[in-house]
PDB file of C-alpha atoms and ligand atoms in Angstrom:
ATOM      1  CA  UNK E   1      62.578 163.195  50.974  1.00 94.00           C
ATOM      2  CA  UNK E   2      63.671 166.594  49.692  1.00 96.00           C
ATOM      3  CA  UNK E   3      64.239 169.064  52.568  1.00 95.00           C
ATOM      4  CA  UNK E   4      61.499 171.542  51.661  1.00 97.00           C
ATOM      5  CA  UNK E   5      58.807 168.870  51.320  1.00 98.00           C
ATOM      6  CA  UNK E   6      60.126 167.160  54.431  1.00 97.00           C
ATOM      7  CA  UNK E   7      59.779 170.333  56.511  1.00 96.00           C
ATOM      8  CA  UNK E   8      56.301 170.919  55.086  1.00 97.00           C
ATOM      9  CA  UNK E   9      55.363 167.367  56.084  1.00 98.00           C
ATOM     10  CA  UNK E  10      56.667 167.943  59.620  1.00 97.00           C
ATOM     11  CA  UNK E  11      54.611 171.148  59.816  1.00 97.00           C
ATOM     12  CA  UNK E  12      51.535 169.353  58.492  1.00 98.00           C
ATOM     13  CA  UNK E  13      52.040 166.593  61.066  1.00 97.00           C
ATOM     14  CA  UNK E  14      52.185 169.280  63.763  1.00 96.00           C
ATOM     15  CA  UNK E  15      49.070 171.021  62.497  1.00 97.00           C
ATOM     16  CA  UNK E  16      47.030 167.805  62.223  1.00 98.00           C
ATOM     17  CA  UNK E  17      48.203 166.657  65.650  1.00 96.00           C
ATOM     18  CA  UNK E  18      47.094 169.872  67.295  1.00 96.00           C
ATOM     19  CA  UNK E  19      43.815 169.926  65.379  1.00 97.00           C
ATOM     20  CA  UNK E  20      43.154 166.403  66.672  1.00 97.00           C
ATOM     21  CA  UNK E  21      43.723 167.405  70.280  1.00 96.00           C
ATOM     22  CA  UNK E  22      41.964 170.751  70.027  1.00 96.00           C
ATOM     23  CA  UNK E  23      38.829 169.135  68.551  1.00 97.00           C
ATOM     24  CA  UNK E  24      38.795 166.490  71.279  1.00 97.00           C
ATOM     25  CA  UNK E  25      38.912 169.237  73.893  1.00 97.00           C
ATOM     26  CA  UNK E  26      36.246 171.287  72.085  1.00 97.00           C
ATOM     27  CA  UNK E  27      34.039 168.162  72.036  1.00 98.00           C
ATOM     28  CA  UNK E  28      34.331 167.764  75.802  1.00 97.00           C
ATOM     29  CA  UNK E  29      33.448 171.407  76.370  1.00 97.00           C
ATOM     30  CA  UNK E  30      30.382 171.183  74.093  1.00 98.00           C
ATOM     31  CA  UNK E  31      29.073 167.810  75.320  1.00 97.00           C
ATOM     32  CA  UNK E  32      26.488 169.051  77.850  1.00 97.00           C
ATOM     33  CA  UNK E  33      24.729 171.726  75.797  1.00 97.00           C
ATOM     34  CA  UNK E  34      25.479 170.827  72.169  1.00 98.00           C
ATOM     35  CA  UNK E  35      25.834 167.025  72.001  1.00 98.00           C
ATOM     36  CA  UNK E  36      25.648 166.891  68.190  1.00 98.00           C
ATOM     37  CA  UNK E  37      28.316 169.560  67.768  1.00 98.00           C
ATOM     38  CA  UNK E  38      30.398 167.563  70.264  1.00 98.00           C
ATOM     39  CA  UNK E  39      29.863 164.405  68.193  1.00 98.00           C
ATOM     40  CA  UNK E  40      30.955 166.269  65.051  1.00 98.00           C
ATOM     41  CA  UNK E  41      34.159 167.392  66.784  1.00 98.00           C
ATOM     42  CA  UNK E  42      34.824 163.822  67.982  1.00 98.00           C
ATOM     43  CA  UNK E  43      34.398 162.417  64.474  1.00 98.00           C
ATOM     44  CA  UNK E  44      36.575 165.101  62.878  1.00 98.00           C
ATOM     45  CA  UNK E  45      39.226 164.747  65.599  1.00 98.00           C
ATOM     46  CA  UNK E  46      39.556 161.107  64.484  1.00 98.00           C
ATOM     47  CA  UNK E  47      39.981 162.223  60.860  1.00 98.00           C
ATOM     48  CA  UNK E  48      42.794 164.587  61.935  1.00 98.00           C
ATOM     49  CA  UNK E  49      44.485 161.709  63.795  1.00 98.00           C
ATOM     50  CA  UNK E  50      44.345 159.677  60.575  1.00 98.00           C
ATOM     51  CA  UNK E  51      45.896 162.603  58.669  1.00 98.00           C
ATOM     52  CA  UNK E  52      48.657 162.987  61.278  1.00 98.00           C
ATOM     53  CA  UNK E  53      49.372 159.236  61.130  1.00 98.00           C
ATOM     54  CA  UNK E  54      49.520 159.235  57.346  1.00 98.00           C
ATOM     55  CA  UNK E  55      51.961 162.182  57.350  1.00 98.00           C
ATOM     56  CA  UNK E  56      54.026 160.509  60.080  1.00 97.00           C
ATOM     57  CA  UNK E  57      54.375 157.257  58.148  1.00 96.00           C
ATOM     58  CA  UNK E  58      55.276 159.187  55.002  1.00 97.00           C
ATOM     59  CA  UNK E  59      58.134 160.964  56.828  1.00 95.00           C
ATOM     60  CA  UNK E  60      60.306 157.956  57.694  1.00 88.00           C
ATOM     61  CA  UNK E  61      62.911 158.256  60.436  1.00 88.00           C
ATOM     62  CA  UNK E  62      64.752 161.547  60.956  1.00 88.00           C
ATOM     63  CA  UNK E  63      67.744 161.326  63.290  1.00 86.00           C
ATOM     64  CA  UNK E  64      67.710 164.885  64.631  1.00 87.00           C
ATOM     65  CA  UNK E  65      65.440 167.228  66.541  1.00 89.00           C
ATOM     66  CA  UNK E  66      63.079 169.136  64.268  1.00 90.00           C
ATOM     67  CA  UNK E  67      60.571 171.875  64.985  1.00 92.00           C
ATOM     68  CA  UNK E  68      57.061 171.819  63.546  1.00 92.00           C
ATOM     69  CA  UNK E  69      55.750 175.224  62.603  1.00 88.00           C
ATOM     70  CA  UNK E  70      51.984 175.141  62.245  1.00 85.00           C
ATOM     71  CA  UNK E  71      49.621 178.076  62.362  1.00 80.00           C
ATOM     72  CA  UNK E  72      47.229 177.572  65.248  1.00 81.00           C
ATOM     73  CA  UNK E  73      45.113 179.628  67.614  1.00 81.00           C
ATOM     74  CA  UNK E  74      45.295 178.853  71.317  1.00 84.00           C
ATOM     75  CA  UNK E  75      43.011 179.197  74.292  1.00 82.00           C
ATOM     76  CA  UNK E  76      39.498 177.903  74.848  1.00 83.00           C
ATOM     77  CA  UNK E  77      36.283 179.768  74.148  1.00 93.00           C
ATOM     78  CA  UNK E  78      32.579 178.964  74.156  1.00 96.00           C
ATOM     79  CA  UNK E  79      31.051 176.681  71.525  1.00 97.00           C
ATOM     80  CA  UNK E  80      30.591 179.519  68.997  1.00 97.00           C
ATOM     81  CA  UNK E  81      34.162 180.741  69.441  1.00 96.00           C
ATOM     82  CA  UNK E  82      35.540 177.207  69.153  1.00 97.00           C
ATOM     83  CA  UNK E  83      33.561 176.615  65.945  1.00 97.00           C
ATOM     84  CA  UNK E  84      35.010 179.870  64.593  1.00 96.00           C
ATOM     85  CA  UNK E  85      38.534 178.642  65.440  1.00 95.00           C
ATOM     86  CA  UNK E  86      37.797 175.301  63.758  1.00 97.00           C
ATOM     87  CA  UNK E  87      36.506 177.042  60.616  1.00 97.00           C
ATOM     88  CA  UNK E  88      39.566 179.306  60.595  1.00 96.00           C
ATOM     89  CA  UNK E  89      41.931 176.334  60.840  1.00 96.00           C
ATOM     90  CA  UNK E  90      40.231 174.335  58.103  1.00 97.00           C
ATOM     91  CA  UNK E  91      40.088 177.409  55.847  1.00 97.00           C
ATOM     92  CA  UNK E  92      43.810 178.040  56.316  1.00 96.00           C
ATOM     93  CA  UNK E  93      44.573 174.434  55.385  1.00 97.00           C
ATOM     94  CA  UNK E  94      42.334 174.571  52.295  1.00 98.00           C
ATOM     95  CA  UNK E  95      43.342 177.987  51.000  1.00 98.00           C
ATOM     96  CA  UNK E  96      46.969 178.332  52.070  1.00 97.00           C
ATOM     97  CA  UNK E  97      48.722 175.338  53.511  1.00 97.00           C
ATOM     98  CA  UNK E  98      47.830 172.254  51.505  1.00 98.00           C
ATOM     99  CA  UNK E  99      47.700 173.917  48.056  1.00 98.00           C
ATOM    100  CA  UNK E 100      51.236 175.277  48.525  1.00 98.00           C
ATOM    101  CA  UNK E 101      52.564 172.062  50.104  1.00 98.00           C
ATOM    102  CA  UNK E 102      51.044 170.042  47.262  1.00 98.00           C
ATOM    103  CA  UNK E 103      52.563 172.283  44.620  1.00 98.00           C
ATOM    104  CA  UNK E 104      56.051 172.016  46.125  1.00 98.00           C
ATOM    105  CA  UNK E 105      55.749 168.227  46.530  1.00 98.00           C
ATOM    106  CA  UNK E 106      54.685 167.952  42.903  1.00 98.00           C
ATOM    107  CA  UNK E 107      57.555 170.170  41.720  1.00 98.00           C
ATOM    108  CA  UNK E 108      59.999 168.042  43.722  1.00 98.00           C
ATOM    109  CA  UNK E 109      58.605 164.744  42.420  1.00 98.00           C
ATOM    110  CA  UNK E 110      57.642 163.606  45.934  1.00 98.00           C
ATOM    111  CA  UNK E 111      54.711 161.375  45.018  1.00 98.00           C
ATOM    112  CA  UNK E 112      54.023 159.869  48.466  1.00 98.00           C
ATOM    113  CA  UNK E 113      54.036 163.305  50.069  1.00 98.00           C
ATOM    114  CA  UNK E 114      51.762 164.670  47.367  1.00 98.00           C
ATOM    115  CA  UNK E 115      49.255 161.873  47.999  1.00 98.00           C
ATOM    116  CA  UNK E 116      49.350 162.385  51.746  1.00 98.00           C
ATOM    117  CA  UNK E 117      48.843 166.164  51.426  1.00 98.00           C
ATOM    118  CA  UNK E 118      46.031 165.615  48.924  1.00 98.00           C
ATOM    119  CA  UNK E 119      44.074 163.186  51.126  1.00 98.00           C
ATOM    120  CA  UNK E 120      44.098 165.802  53.863  1.00 98.00           C
ATOM    121  CA  UNK E 121      43.273 168.645  51.490  1.00 98.00           C
ATOM    122  CA  UNK E 122      40.211 166.830  50.090  1.00 98.00           C
ATOM    123  CA  UNK E 123      39.003 165.968  53.579  1.00 98.00           C
ATOM    124  CA  UNK E 124      39.402 169.456  55.046  1.00 98.00           C
ATOM    125  CA  UNK E 125      36.919 170.784  52.478  1.00 98.00           C
ATOM    126  CA  UNK E 126      34.265 168.489  53.979  1.00 98.00           C
ATOM    127  CA  UNK E 127      35.289 169.475  57.500  1.00 98.00           C
ATOM    128  CA  UNK E 128      34.791 173.133  56.639  1.00 98.00           C
ATOM    129  CA  UNK E 129      31.270 172.430  55.285  1.00 98.00           C
ATOM    130  CA  UNK E 130      30.284 170.448  58.369  1.00 98.00           C
ATOM    131  CA  UNK E 131      31.616 173.077  60.784  1.00 98.00           C
ATOM    132  CA  UNK E 132      29.779 175.795  58.847  1.00 98.00           C
ATOM    133  CA  UNK E 133      26.555 173.822  59.178  1.00 98.00           C
ATOM    134  CA  UNK E 134      27.154 173.537  62.933  1.00 98.00           C
ATOM    135  CA  UNK E 135      27.960 177.239  63.190  1.00 98.00           C
ATOM    136  CA  UNK E 136      24.678 178.180  61.479  1.00 98.00           C
ATOM    137  CA  UNK E 137      22.709 176.109  64.010  1.00 98.00           C
ATOM    138  CA  UNK E 138      24.612 177.429  67.014  1.00 98.00           C
ATOM    139  CA  UNK E 139      24.221 181.051  65.946  1.00 97.00           C
ATOM    140  CA  UNK E 140      20.466 180.395  65.624  1.00 98.00           C
ATOM    141  CA  UNK E 141      20.529 179.227  69.251  1.00 97.00           C
ATOM    142  CA  UNK E 142      20.312 175.444  68.849  1.00 97.00           C
ATOM    143  CA  UNK E 143      22.337 172.267  68.542  1.00 98.00           C
ATOM    144  CA  UNK E 144      22.980 171.090  64.972  1.00 98.00           C
ATOM    145  CA  UNK E 145      20.674 168.488  63.375  1.00 98.00           C
ATOM    146  CA  UNK E 146      23.168 165.878  62.282  1.00 97.00           C
ATOM    147  CA  UNK E 147      22.863 162.361  60.856  1.00 98.00           C
ATOM    148  CA  UNK E 148      25.600 159.791  61.368  1.00 98.00           C
ATOM    149  CA  UNK E 149      29.073 161.146  60.595  1.00 98.00           C
ATOM    150  CA  UNK E 150      31.300 158.687  58.723  1.00 98.00           C
ATOM    151  CA  UNK E 151      35.099 158.770  58.809  1.00 98.00           C
ATOM    152  CA  UNK E 152      37.248 156.755  56.385  1.00 98.00           C
ATOM    153  CA  UNK E 153      39.876 154.982  58.487  1.00 98.00           C
ATOM    154  CA  UNK E 154      42.368 155.032  55.592  1.00 98.00           C
ATOM    155  CA  UNK E 155      42.360 158.683  54.456  1.00 98.00           C
ATOM    156  CA  UNK E 156      40.175 160.451  57.034  1.00 98.00           C
ATOM    157  CA  UNK E 157      37.523 161.500  54.489  1.00 98.00           C
ATOM    158  CA  UNK E 158      34.445 162.601  56.405  1.00 98.00           C
ATOM    159  CA  UNK E 159      30.807 162.843  55.401  1.00 98.00           C
ATOM    160  CA  UNK E 160      27.339 163.002  56.920  1.00 98.00           C
ATOM    161  CA  UNK E 161      24.897 160.177  56.139  1.00 98.00           C
ATOM    162  CA  UNK E 162      25.410 156.602  54.971  1.00 98.00           C
ATOM    163  CA  UNK E 163      28.907 155.332  54.241  1.00 98.00           C
ATOM    164  CA  UNK E 164      29.531 155.138  50.461  1.00 98.00           C
ATOM    165  CA  UNK E 165      30.419 151.815  48.772  1.00 98.00           C
ATOM    166  CA  UNK E 166      33.798 153.304  47.955  1.00 98.00           C
ATOM    167  CA  UNK E 167      35.625 156.243  49.513  1.00 98.00           C
ATOM    168  CA  UNK E 168      35.666 159.064  46.931  1.00 98.00           C
ATOM    169  CA  UNK E 169      39.161 160.123  48.025  1.00 98.00           C
ATOM    170  CA  UNK E 170      41.169 156.911  48.600  1.00 98.00           C
ATOM    171  CA  UNK E 171      38.916 154.178  47.169  1.00 98.00           C
ATOM    172  CA  UNK E 172      38.606 152.221  50.454  1.00 98.00           C
ATOM    173  CA  UNK E 173      35.542 149.994  50.756  1.00 98.00           C
ATOM    174  CA  UNK E 174      32.450 150.734  52.860  1.00 98.00           C
ATOM    175  CA  UNK E 175      33.633 148.592  55.797  1.00 98.00           C
ATOM    176  CA  UNK E 176      36.609 150.938  56.314  1.00 98.00           C
ATOM    177  CA  UNK E 177      34.268 153.712  57.478  1.00 98.00           C
ATOM    178  CA  UNK E 178      33.642 154.346  61.168  1.00 98.00           C
ATOM    179  CA  UNK E 179      30.264 155.848  62.074  1.00 98.00           C
ATOM    180  CA  UNK E 180      29.755 158.474  64.766  1.00 98.00           C
ATOM    181  CA  UNK E 181      26.026 158.265  65.375  1.00 97.00           C
TER     182      UNK E 181
HETATM  183 FE1  LIG F   1      43.283 167.156  58.676  1.00 55.17          FE
HETATM  184 FE1  LIG F   2      40.133 169.026  59.170  1.00 55.17          FE
HETATM  185 FE1  LIG F   3      39.260 157.190  52.237  1.00 55.17          FE
END
Protein backbone atom coordinates (compact mmCIF):
# COMPACT_ATOMS: atom_id res chain seq x y z
CA UNK A 1 0.00 0.00 0.00
CA UNK A 2 1.29 3.48 -0.81
CA UNK A 3 2.70 5.21 2.31
CA UNK A 4 0.20 8.07 2.48
CA UNK A 5 -2.85 5.80 2.20
CA UNK A 6 -1.22 3.34 4.58
CA UNK A 7 -0.75 6.02 7.26
CA UNK A 8 -4.32 7.22 6.72
CA UNK A 9 -5.53 3.64 7.19
CA UNK A 10 -3.53 3.32 10.43
CA UNK A 11 -5.07 6.59 11.65
CA UNK A 12 -8.55 5.41 10.68
CA UNK A 13 -7.96 2.13 12.51
CA UNK A 14 -6.96 4.15 15.59
CA UNK A 15 -9.99 6.41 15.35
CA UNK A 16 -12.46 3.53 14.89
CA UNK A 17 -10.84 1.57 17.72
CA UNK A 18 -11.19 4.45 20.14
CA UNK A 19 -14.73 5.22 18.99
CA UNK A 20 -15.61 1.58 19.69
CA UNK A 21 -14.26 1.73 23.23
CA UNK A 22 -15.57 5.20 23.99
CA UNK A 23 -19.11 4.24 22.92
CA UNK A 24 -19.00 1.09 25.03
CA UNK A 25 -18.04 3.19 28.04
CA UNK A 26 -20.69 5.82 27.25
CA UNK A 27 -23.27 3.00 27.06
CA UNK A 28 -22.34 1.78 30.54
CA UNK A 29 -22.61 5.28 31.97
CA UNK A 30 -26.04 5.84 30.37
CA UNK A 31 -27.55 2.42 31.18
CA UNK A 32 -29.43 3.33 34.38
CA UNK A 33 -31.16 6.53 33.28
CA UNK A 34 -31.22 6.37 29.47
CA UNK A 35 -31.41 2.67 28.51
CA UNK A 36 -32.31 3.38 24.87
CA UNK A 37 -29.43 5.81 24.42
CA UNK A 38 -27.22 3.14 26.00
CA UNK A 39 -28.54 0.56 23.52
CA UNK A 40 -27.80 2.95 20.64
CA UNK A 41 -24.21 3.37 21.85
CA UNK A 42 -23.83 -0.43 22.18
CA UNK A 43 -25.07 -1.00 18.64
CA UNK A 44 -22.89 1.75 17.17
CA UNK A 45 -19.85 0.57 19.16
CA UNK A 46 -20.23 -2.76 17.33
CA UNK A 47 -20.33 -0.94 13.98
CA UNK A 48 -17.07 0.86 14.88
CA UNK A 49 -15.47 -2.49 15.76
CA UNK A 50 -16.47 -3.76 12.31
CA UNK A 51 -14.92 -0.66 10.72
CA UNK A 52 -11.70 -1.10 12.73
CA UNK A 53 -11.53 -4.78 11.72
CA UNK A 54 -12.08 -3.99 8.06
CA UNK A 55 -9.31 -1.35 8.12
CA UNK A 56 -7.02 -3.76 9.99
CA UNK A 57 -7.47 -6.54 7.44
CA UNK A 58 -6.91 -4.07 4.61
CA UNK A 59 -3.56 -3.01 6.11
CA UNK A 60 -1.69 -6.32 5.91
CA UNK A 61 1.39 -6.86 8.06
CA UNK A 62 3.72 -3.95 8.81
CA UNK A 63 7.04 -4.94 10.39
CA UNK A 64 7.73 -1.77 12.36
CA UNK A 65 6.18 0.32 15.12
CA UNK A 66 3.72 2.88 13.79
CA UNK A 67 1.78 5.63 15.52
CA UNK A 68 -1.91 6.21 14.85
CA UNK A 69 -2.90 9.85 14.87
CA UNK A 70 -6.64 10.20 15.29
CA UNK A 71 -8.53 13.25 16.46
CA UNK A 72 -10.40 12.36 19.62
CA UNK A 73 -11.75 14.05 22.73
CA UNK A 74 -11.00 12.49 26.09
CA UNK A 75 -12.63 12.40 29.49
CA UNK A 76 -16.12 11.35 30.50
CA UNK A 77 -19.13 13.62 30.85
CA UNK A 78 -22.85 13.18 31.47
CA UNK A 79 -25.12 11.67 28.82
CA UNK A 80 -25.65 15.02 27.04
CA UNK A 81 -21.93 15.77 26.96
CA UNK A 82 -21.11 12.27 25.72
CA UNK A 83 -23.71 12.57 22.94
CA UNK A 84 -22.11 15.89 21.96
CA UNK A 85 -18.69 14.18 21.81
CA UNK A 86 -20.16 11.36 19.71
CA UNK A 87 -21.76 13.85 17.30
CA UNK A 88 -18.48 15.77 17.08
CA UNK A 89 -16.53 12.60 16.25
CA UNK A 90 -18.96 11.40 13.60
CA UNK A 91 -19.10 14.89 12.05
CA UNK A 92 -15.30 15.05 11.85
CA UNK A 93 -15.21 11.67 10.11
CA UNK A 94 -17.94 12.68 7.63
CA UNK A 95 -16.74 16.18 6.84
CA UNK A 96 -12.96 15.95 7.18
CA UNK A 97 -11.40 12.56 7.63
CA UNK A 98 -13.05 10.08 5.30
CA UNK A 99 -13.58 12.45 2.33
CA UNK A 100 -9.87 13.34 2.31
CA UNK A 101 -8.72 9.75 2.94
CA UNK A 102 -10.99 8.54 0.14
CA UNK A 103 -9.69 11.14 -2.28
CA UNK A 104 -6.06 10.23 -1.61
CA UNK A 105 -6.79 6.49 -1.89
CA UNK A 106 -8.53 7.10 -5.20
CA UNK A 107 -5.65 9.24 -6.50
CA UNK A 108 -3.19 6.51 -5.50
CA UNK A 109 -5.23 3.71 -7.09
CA UNK A 110 -5.68 1.94 -3.74
CA UNK A 111 -9.00 0.25 -4.43
CA UNK A 112 -9.24 -1.89 -1.27
CA UNK A 113 -8.47 1.10 0.92
CA UNK A 114 -11.00 3.22 -0.94
CA UNK A 115 -13.70 0.61 -0.35
CA UNK A 116 -12.85 0.29 3.32
CA UNK A 117 -12.89 4.08 3.84
CA UNK A 118 -16.16 4.35 1.92
CA UNK A 119 -17.99 1.70 3.97
CA UNK A 120 -17.12 3.65 7.10
CA UNK A 121 -17.97 7.00 5.53
CA UNK A 122 -21.45 5.83 4.48
CA UNK A 123 -22.11 4.35 7.91
CA UNK A 124 -20.98 7.39 9.90
CA UNK A 125 -23.69 9.47 8.21
CA UNK A 126 -26.31 7.17 9.76
CA UNK A 127 -24.53 7.27 13.11
CA UNK A 128 -24.69 11.06 13.09
CA UNK A 129 -28.46 11.00 12.38
CA UNK A 130 -29.12 8.50 15.17
CA UNK A 131 -27.02 10.42 17.71
CA UNK A 132 -28.80 13.65 16.75
CA UNK A 133 -32.15 11.96 17.36
CA UNK A 134 -30.91 10.82 20.78
CA UNK A 135 -29.58 14.29 21.57
CA UNK A 136 -32.97 15.88 20.79
CA UNK A 137 -34.70 13.51 23.23
CA UNK A 138 -32.12 13.97 25.97
CA UNK A 139 -32.21 17.76 25.72
CA UNK A 140 -36.01 17.54 26.06
CA UNK A 141 -35.44 15.62 29.31
CA UNK A 142 -36.24 12.05 28.24
CA UNK A 143 -34.75 8.84 26.92
CA UNK A 144 -34.94 8.40 23.14
CA UNK A 145 -37.82 6.43 21.58
CA UNK A 146 -35.95 3.89 19.52
CA UNK A 147 -36.98 0.81 17.54
CA UNK A 148 -34.56 -2.06 16.97
CA UNK A 149 -31.14 -0.90 15.77
CA UNK A 150 -29.65 -3.10 13.04
CA UNK A 151 -25.92 -3.40 12.36
CA UNK A 152 -24.54 -5.04 9.20
CA UNK A 153 -21.84 -7.46 10.33
CA UNK A 154 -19.93 -7.03 7.05
CA UNK A 155 -19.66 -3.23 6.66
CA UNK A 156 -21.08 -1.86 9.93
CA UNK A 157 -23.98 -0.05 8.23
CA UNK A 158 -26.48 0.90 10.92
CA UNK A 159 -30.18 1.70 10.76
CA UNK A 160 -33.25 1.85 12.96
CA UNK A 161 -36.15 -0.50 12.18
CA UNK A 162 -36.35 -3.77 10.26
CA UNK A 163 -33.25 -5.18 8.60
CA UNK A 164 -33.36 -4.62 4.80
CA UNK A 165 -33.25 -7.57 2.36
CA UNK A 166 -29.91 -6.26 1.17
CA UNK A 167 -27.45 -3.91 2.85
CA UNK A 168 -27.50 -0.62 0.90
CA UNK A 169 -23.76 -0.15 1.43
CA UNK A 170 -22.13 -3.59 0.95
CA UNK A 171 -24.95 -5.73 -0.48
CA UNK A 172 -24.92 -8.30 2.36
CA UNK A 173 -28.14 -10.25 2.86
CA UNK A 174 -30.67 -9.69 5.66
CA UNK A 175 -29.27 -12.51 7.82
CA UNK A 176 -25.96 -10.62 8.15
CA UNK A 177 -27.65 -7.95 10.28
CA UNK A 178 -27.50 -8.07 14.07
CA UNK A 179 -30.42 -6.48 15.93
CA UNK A 180 -30.07 -4.46 19.12
CA UNK A 181 -33.62 -4.44 20.44
FE1 LIG B 1 -16.85 4.01 12.14
FE1 LIG C 1 -19.57 6.02 13.62
FE1 LIG D 1 -23.28 -3.92 4.89
